[in-house]
Tab-separated table of C-alpha atoms in Angstrom:
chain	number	residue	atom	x	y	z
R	81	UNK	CA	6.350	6.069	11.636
R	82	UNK	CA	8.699	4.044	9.738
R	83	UNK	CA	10.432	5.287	6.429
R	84	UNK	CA	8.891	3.304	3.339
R	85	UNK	CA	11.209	0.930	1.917
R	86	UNK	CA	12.806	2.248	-2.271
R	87	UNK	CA	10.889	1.074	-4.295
R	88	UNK	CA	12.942	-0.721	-6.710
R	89	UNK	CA	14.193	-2.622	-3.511
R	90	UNK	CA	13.319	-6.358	-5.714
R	91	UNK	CA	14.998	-4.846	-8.635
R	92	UNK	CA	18.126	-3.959	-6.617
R	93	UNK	CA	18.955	-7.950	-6.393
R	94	UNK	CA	18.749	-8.790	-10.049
R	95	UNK	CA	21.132	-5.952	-11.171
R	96	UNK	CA	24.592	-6.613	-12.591
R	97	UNK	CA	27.849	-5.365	-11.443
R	98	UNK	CA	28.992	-2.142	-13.175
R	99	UNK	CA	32.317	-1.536	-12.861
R	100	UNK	CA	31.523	2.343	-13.925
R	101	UNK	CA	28.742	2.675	-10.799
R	102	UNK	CA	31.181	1.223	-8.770
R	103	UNK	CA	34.203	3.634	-9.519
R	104	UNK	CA	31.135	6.558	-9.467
R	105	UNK	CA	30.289	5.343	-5.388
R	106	UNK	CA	33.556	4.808	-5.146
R	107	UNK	CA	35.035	8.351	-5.686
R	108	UNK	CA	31.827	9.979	-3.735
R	109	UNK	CA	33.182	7.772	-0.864
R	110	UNK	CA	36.108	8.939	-0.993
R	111	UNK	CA	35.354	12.472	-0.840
R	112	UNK	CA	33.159	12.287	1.710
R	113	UNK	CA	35.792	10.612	4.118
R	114	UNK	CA	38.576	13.540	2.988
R	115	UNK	CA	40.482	12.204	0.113
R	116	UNK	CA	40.496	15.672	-1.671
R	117	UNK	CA	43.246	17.278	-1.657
R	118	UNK	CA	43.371	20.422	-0.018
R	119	UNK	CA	39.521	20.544	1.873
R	120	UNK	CA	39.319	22.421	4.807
R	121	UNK	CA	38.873	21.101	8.068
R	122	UNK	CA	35.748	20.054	9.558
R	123	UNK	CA	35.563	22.776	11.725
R	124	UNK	CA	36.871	25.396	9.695
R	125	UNK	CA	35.129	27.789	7.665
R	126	UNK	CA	34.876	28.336	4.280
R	127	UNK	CA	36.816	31.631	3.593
R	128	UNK	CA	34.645	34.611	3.889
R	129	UNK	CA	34.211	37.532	1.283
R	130	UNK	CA	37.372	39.263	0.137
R	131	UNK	CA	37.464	41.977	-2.329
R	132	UNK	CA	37.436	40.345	-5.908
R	133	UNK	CA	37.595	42.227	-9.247
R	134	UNK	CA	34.538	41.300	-11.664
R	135	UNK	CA	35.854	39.554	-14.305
R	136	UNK	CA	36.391	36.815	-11.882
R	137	UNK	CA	33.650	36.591	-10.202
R	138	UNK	CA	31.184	33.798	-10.202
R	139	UNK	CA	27.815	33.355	-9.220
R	140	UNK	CA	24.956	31.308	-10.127
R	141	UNK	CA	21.445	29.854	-8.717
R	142	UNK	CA	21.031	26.532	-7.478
R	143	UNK	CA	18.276	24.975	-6.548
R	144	UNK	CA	17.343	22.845	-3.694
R	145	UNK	CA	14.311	20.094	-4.495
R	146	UNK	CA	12.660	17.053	-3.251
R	147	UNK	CA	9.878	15.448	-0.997
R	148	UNK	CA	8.565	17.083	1.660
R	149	UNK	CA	10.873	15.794	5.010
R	150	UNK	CA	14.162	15.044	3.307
R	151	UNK	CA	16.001	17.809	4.776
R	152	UNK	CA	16.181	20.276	2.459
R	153	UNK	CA	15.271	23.997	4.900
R	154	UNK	CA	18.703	22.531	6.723
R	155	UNK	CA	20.296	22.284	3.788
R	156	UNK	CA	19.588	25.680	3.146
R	157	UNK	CA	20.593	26.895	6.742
R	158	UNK	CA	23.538	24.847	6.844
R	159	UNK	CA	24.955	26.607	3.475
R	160	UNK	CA	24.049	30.178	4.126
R	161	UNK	CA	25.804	29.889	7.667
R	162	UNK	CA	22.654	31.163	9.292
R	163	UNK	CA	19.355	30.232	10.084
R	164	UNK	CA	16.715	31.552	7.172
R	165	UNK	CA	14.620	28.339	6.606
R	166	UNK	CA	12.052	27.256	8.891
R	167	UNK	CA	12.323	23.181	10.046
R	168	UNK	CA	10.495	20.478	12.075
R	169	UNK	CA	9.283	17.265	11.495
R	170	UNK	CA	6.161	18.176	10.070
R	171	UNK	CA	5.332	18.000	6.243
R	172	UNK	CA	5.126	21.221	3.736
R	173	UNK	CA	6.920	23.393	6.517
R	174	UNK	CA	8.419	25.519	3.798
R	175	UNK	CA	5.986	26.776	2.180
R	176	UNK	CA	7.751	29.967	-0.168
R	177	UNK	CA	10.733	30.249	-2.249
R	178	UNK	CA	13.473	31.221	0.324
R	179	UNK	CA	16.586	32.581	-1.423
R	180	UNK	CA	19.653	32.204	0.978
R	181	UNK	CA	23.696	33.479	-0.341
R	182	UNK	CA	26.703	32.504	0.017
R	183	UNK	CA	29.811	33.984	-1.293
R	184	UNK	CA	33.321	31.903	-0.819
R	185	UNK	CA	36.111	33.172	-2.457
R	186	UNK	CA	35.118	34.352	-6.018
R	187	UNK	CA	32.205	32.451	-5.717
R	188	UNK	CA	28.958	33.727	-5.037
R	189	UNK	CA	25.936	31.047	-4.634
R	190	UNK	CA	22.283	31.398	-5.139
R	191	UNK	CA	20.176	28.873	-3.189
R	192	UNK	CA	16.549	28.500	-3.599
R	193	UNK	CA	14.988	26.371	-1.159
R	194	UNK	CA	11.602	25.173	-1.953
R	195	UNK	CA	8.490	23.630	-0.961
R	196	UNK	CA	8.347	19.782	-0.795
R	197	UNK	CA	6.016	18.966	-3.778
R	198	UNK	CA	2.471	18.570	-2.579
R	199	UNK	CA	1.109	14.765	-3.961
R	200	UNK	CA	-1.615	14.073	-1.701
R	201	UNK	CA	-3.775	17.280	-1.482
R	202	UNK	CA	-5.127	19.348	-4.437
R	203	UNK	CA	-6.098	22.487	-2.432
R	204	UNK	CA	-6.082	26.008	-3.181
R	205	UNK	CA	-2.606	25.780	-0.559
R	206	UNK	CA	-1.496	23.154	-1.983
R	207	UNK	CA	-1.296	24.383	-5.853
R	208	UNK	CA	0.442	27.190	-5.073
R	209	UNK	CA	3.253	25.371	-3.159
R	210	UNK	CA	3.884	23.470	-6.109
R	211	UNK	CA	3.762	26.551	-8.753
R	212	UNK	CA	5.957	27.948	-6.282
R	213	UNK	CA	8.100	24.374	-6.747
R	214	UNK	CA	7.957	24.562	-10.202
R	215	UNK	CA	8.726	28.461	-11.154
R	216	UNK	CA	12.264	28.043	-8.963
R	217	UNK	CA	13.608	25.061	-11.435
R	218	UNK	CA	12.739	26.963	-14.711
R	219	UNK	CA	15.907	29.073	-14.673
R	220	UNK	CA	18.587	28.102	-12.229
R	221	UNK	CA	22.557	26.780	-13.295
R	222	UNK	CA	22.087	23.784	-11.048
R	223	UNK	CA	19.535	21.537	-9.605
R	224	UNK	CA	20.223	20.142	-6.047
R	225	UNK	CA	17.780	17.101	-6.279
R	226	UNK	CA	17.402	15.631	-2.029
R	227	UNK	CA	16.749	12.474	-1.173
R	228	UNK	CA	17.361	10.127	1.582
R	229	UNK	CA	20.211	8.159	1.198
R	230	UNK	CA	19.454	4.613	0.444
R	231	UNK	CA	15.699	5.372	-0.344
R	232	UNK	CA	13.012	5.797	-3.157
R	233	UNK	CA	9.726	6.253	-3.611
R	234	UNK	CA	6.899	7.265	-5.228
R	235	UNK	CA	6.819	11.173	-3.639
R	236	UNK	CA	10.667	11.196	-5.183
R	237	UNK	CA	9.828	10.056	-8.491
R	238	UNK	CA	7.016	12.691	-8.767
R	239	UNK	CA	9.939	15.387	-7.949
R	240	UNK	CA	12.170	14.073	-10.296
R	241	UNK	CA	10.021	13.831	-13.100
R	242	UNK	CA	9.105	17.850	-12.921
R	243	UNK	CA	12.831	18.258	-13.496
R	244	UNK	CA	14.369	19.816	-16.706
R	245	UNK	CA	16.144	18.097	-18.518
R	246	UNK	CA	18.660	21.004	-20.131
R	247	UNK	CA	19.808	21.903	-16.246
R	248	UNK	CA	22.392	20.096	-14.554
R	249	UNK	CA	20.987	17.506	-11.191
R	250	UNK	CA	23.024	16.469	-8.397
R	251	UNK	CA	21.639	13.588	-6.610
R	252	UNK	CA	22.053	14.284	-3.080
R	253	UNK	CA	21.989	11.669	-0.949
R	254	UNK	CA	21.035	12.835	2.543
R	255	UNK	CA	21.106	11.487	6.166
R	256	UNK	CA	23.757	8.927	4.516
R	257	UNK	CA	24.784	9.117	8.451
R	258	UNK	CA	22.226	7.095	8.964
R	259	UNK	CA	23.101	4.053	6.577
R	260	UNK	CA	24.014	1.005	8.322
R	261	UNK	CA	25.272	-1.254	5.109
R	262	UNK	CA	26.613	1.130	2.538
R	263	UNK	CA	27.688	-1.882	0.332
R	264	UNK	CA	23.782	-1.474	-0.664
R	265	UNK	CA	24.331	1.796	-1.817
R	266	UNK	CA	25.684	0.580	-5.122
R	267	UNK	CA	22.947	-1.339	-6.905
R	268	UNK	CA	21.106	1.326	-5.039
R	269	UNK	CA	22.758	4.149	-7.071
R	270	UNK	CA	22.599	2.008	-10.645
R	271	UNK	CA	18.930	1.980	-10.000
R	272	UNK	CA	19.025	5.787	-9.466
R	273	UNK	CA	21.294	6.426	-12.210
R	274	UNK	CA	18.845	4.728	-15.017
R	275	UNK	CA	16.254	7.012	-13.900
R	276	UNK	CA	18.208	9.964	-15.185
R	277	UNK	CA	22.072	10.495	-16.036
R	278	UNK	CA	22.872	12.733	-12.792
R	279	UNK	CA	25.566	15.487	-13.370
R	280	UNK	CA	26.927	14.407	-9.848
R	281	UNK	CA	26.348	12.054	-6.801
R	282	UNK	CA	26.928	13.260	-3.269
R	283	UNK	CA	26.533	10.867	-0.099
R	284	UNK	CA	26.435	13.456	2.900
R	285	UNK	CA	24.459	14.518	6.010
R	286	UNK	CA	23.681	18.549	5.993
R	287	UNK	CA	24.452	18.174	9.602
R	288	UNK	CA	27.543	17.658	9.053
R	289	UNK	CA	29.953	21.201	8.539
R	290	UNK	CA	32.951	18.630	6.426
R	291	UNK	CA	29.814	17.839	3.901
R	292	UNK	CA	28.620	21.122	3.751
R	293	UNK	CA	32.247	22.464	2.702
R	294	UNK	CA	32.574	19.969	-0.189
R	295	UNK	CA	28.920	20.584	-1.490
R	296	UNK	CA	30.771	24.449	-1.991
R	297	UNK	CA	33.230	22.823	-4.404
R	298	UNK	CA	31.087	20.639	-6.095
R	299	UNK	CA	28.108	23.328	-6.870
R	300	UNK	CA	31.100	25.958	-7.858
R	301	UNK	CA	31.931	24.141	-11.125
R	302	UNK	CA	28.302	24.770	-12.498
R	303	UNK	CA	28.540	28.576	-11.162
R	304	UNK	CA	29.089	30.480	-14.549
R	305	UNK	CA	31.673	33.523	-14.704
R	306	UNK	CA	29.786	36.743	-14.111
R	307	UNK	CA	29.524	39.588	-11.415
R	308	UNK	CA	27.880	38.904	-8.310
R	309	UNK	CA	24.330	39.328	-7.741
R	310	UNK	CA	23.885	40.371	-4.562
R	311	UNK	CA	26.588	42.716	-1.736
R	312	UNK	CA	28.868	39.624	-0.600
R	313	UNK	CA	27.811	40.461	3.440
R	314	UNK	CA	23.772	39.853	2.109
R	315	UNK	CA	22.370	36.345	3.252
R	316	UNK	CA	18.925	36.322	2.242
R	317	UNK	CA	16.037	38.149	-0.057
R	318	UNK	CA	13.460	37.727	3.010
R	319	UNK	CA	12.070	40.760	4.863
R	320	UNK	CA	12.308	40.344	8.921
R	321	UNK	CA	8.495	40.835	8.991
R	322	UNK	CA	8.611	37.121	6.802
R	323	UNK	CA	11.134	35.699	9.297
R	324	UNK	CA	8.816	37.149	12.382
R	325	UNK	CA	6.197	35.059	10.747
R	326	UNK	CA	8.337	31.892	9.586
R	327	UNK	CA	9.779	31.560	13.283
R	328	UNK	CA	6.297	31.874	14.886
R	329	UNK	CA	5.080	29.172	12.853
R	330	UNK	CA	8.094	26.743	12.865
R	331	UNK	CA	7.619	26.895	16.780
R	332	UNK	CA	3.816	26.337	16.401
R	333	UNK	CA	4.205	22.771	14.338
R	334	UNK	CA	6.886	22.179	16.863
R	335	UNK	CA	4.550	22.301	19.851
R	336	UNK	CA	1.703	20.974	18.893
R	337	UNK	CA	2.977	18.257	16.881
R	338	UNK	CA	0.768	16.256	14.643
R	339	UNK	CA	-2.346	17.375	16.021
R	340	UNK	CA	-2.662	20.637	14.262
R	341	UNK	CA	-2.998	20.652	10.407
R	342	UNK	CA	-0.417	21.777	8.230
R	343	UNK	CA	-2.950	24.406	6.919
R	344	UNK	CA	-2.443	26.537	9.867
R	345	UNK	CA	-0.346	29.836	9.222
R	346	UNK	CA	0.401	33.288	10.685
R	347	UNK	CA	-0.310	36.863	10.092
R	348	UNK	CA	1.845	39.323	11.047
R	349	UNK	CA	-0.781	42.577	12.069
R	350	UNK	CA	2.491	44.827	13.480
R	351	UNK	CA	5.836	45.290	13.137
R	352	UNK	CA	7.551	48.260	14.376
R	353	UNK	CA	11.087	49.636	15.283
R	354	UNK	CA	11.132	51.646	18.568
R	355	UNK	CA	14.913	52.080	18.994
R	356	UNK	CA	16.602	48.872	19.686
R	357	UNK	CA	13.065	47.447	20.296
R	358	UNK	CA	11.028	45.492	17.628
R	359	UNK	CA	7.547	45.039	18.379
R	360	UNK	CA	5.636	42.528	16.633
R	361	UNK	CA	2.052	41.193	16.721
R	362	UNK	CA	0.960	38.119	14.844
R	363	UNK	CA	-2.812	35.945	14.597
R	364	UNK	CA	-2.323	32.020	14.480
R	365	UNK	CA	-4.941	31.300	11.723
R	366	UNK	CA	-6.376	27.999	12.136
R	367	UNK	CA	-9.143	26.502	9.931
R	368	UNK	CA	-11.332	25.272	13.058
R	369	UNK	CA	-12.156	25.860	16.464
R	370	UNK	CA	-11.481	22.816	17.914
R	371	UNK	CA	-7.943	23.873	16.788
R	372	UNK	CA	-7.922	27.156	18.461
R	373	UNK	CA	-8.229	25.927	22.064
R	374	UNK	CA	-5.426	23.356	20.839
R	375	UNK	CA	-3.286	26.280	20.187
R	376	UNK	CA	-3.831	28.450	23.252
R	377	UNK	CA	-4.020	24.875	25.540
R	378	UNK	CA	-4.247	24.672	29.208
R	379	UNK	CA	-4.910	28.045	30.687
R	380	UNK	CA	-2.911	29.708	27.813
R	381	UNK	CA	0.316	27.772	28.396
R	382	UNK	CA	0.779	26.756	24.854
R	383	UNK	CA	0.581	29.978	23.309
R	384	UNK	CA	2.936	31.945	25.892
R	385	UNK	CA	5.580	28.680	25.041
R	386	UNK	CA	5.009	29.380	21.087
R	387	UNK	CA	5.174	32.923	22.405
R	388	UNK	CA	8.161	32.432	24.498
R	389	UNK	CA	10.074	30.269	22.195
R	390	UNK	CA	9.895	32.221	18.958
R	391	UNK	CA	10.771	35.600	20.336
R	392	UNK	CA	13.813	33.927	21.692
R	393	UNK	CA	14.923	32.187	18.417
R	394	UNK	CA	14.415	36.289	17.107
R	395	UNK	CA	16.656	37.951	19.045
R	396	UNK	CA	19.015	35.710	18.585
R	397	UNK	CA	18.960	36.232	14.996
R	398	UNK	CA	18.352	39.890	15.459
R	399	UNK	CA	20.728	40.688	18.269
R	400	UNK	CA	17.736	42.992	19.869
R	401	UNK	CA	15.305	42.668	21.818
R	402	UNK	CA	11.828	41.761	20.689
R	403	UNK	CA	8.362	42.290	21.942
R	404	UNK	CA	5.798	39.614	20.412
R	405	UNK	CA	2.066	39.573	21.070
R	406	UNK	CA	0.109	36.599	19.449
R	407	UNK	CA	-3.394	35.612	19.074
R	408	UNK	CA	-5.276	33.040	17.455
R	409	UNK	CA	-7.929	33.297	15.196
R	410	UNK	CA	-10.820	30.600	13.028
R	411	UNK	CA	-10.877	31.364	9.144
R	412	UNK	CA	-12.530	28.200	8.097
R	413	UNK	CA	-11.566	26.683	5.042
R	414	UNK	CA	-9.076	29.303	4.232
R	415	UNK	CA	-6.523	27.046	2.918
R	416	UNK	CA	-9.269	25.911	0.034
R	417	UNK	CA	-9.728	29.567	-0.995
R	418	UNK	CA	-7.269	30.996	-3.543
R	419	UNK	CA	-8.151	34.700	-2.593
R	420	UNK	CA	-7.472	34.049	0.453
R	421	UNK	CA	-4.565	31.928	0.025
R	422	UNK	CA	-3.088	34.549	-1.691
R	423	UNK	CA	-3.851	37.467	0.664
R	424	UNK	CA	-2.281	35.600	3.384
R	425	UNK	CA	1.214	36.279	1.096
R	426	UNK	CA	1.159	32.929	-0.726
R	427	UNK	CA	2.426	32.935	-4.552
């Protein structure tokens, strides 16, 4: 499907120069080709947690916004160093707040990934992923606002518009990898910039480990001075019971595509430690039955590659080896009932 065009495309050719935009794009070019002083290289690390006395620490929240499918779960990963946030190409994957750290130096960051902001549904799902969207940007330092580098459109200016205005925004431009004529990008940017006075503008790809190092030193100036909320070795608030569930379901949208509806979810029924063994057992919910058998597919063969695939991804992140047992089940019209919604863990 191709990407929808910005929307202030006609605008774009009627604007000015300004010489201030220009210096602005200018700069955030510059950075992202290495003209700071002093950045790591692209294949080094940030410098891990050292022993640093309180009244120098830092630490703050920032949070991560924008459209559904702009990137923002590998953001997320990307910046914690470790896999925490579900992806794939499907819309409203994410669907909680998912808290990842990071602590460089005598910085400690908070990031909140969130839920693309739901625009075209109004169900029972559907408000909660955007109460969920909104309750994360009420009290954070810094607002990491995602879009695709280049574009704009109406699902963006719905985002932005739920923004405070007393927090700091970054406008991230992602995927700018994937920009053939960057000399667009500065009427581009002045159109951007008279929709709100951003604190910061970042051309980058989250893919890439030299953007994801100077995102560190940008967010760090909005960090204020104050001990560290979390043990500097922690990476994320999320139980492995939620990450059980989070990996079954990222493989499930990944293997079935766009023929299952983004109102599926899973249930974990089990989890239990037995030694160096976790064993887990999870239902697939799906909202019809015509959905079930495209779960389970040929003789079972989709199910046991869900199956297979997720309890790899697992012990990989668990270093242990993991017993998973799924099965699908039809709760029709779950996703349309806020009881239910809820018991299935949603906010």
């Amino acid at each position: 499907m191709p990407r929808s065009k910005p929307d202030s495309t006609a605008a774009q050719a009627a604007i000015p120069p300004n010489p201030e935009l220009d210096a602005m794009l200018a700069r955030a070019l510059g950075r992202e080709a290495g003209a700071d002083a002093g950045l790591p290289a692209a294949d080094e690390e940030p410098a891990g947690p050292e022993v640093i006395d309180p009244d120098r620490q830092h630490c703050g929240l920032v949070a991560i916004v924008g459209k559904p499918n702009v990137g923002k779960s590998t953001l997320l990963n990307a910046l914690v160093g470790q896999k925490i946030s579900i992806t794939s190409r499907k819309a409203q994957t994410t669907r909680h707040r998912i808290t990842g750290y990071r602590t460089v130096g005598a910085s400690q960051f908070v990031f909140v990934d969130t839920p693309g902001f739901q625009t075209r549904h109004g169900n029972a799902l559907n408000r909660s992923l955007n109460k969920t969207v909104l309750g994360a940007v009420a009290d954070v330092d810094l607002i990491l606002f995602v879009v695709e580098a280049g574009h704009f459109n109406q699902a963006d200016a719905k985002v932005l518009d739920l923004l405070p205005d007393n927090i700091p925004v970054v406008l991230l431009a992602n995927k700018f990898d994937l920009v053939h004529r960057r000399g667009d990008l500065a009427p581009w940017l002045q159109s951007m910039q008279e929709r709100r006075a951003f604190a910061e503008f970042v051309p980058m790809s989250a893919k890439t480990a030299r953007d994801i190092q100077r995102l560190f030193g940008i967010c760090e100036k909005y960090l204020p001075r104050q001990p560290w909320m979390h043990a500097p070795e922690e990476l994320t608030d999320r139980s492995e019971r939620f990450m059980a569930s989070e990996m079954v379901r990222e493989k499930l949208f990944r293997l079935t595509g766009d023929e299952l509806p983004y109102t599926s979810t899973v249930i974990i029924d089990k989890f239990e430690q037995e030694g160096s063994l976790k064993r887990i057992a999870a239902t697939i919910v799906v909202e019809r039955e015509g959905h079930k058998g495209m779960v389970i597919g040929d003789k079972g063969e989709k199910l046991k590659r869900i199956g297979t695939e997720a309890r790899q991804e697992l012990e990989k992140l668990w270093d242990c080896k993991v017993f998973l047992e799924l099965w699908v089940k039809v709760r029709s019209g779950w996703a349309d009932d806020a009881a239910r919604v809820r018991s299935f863990g949603y906010e």
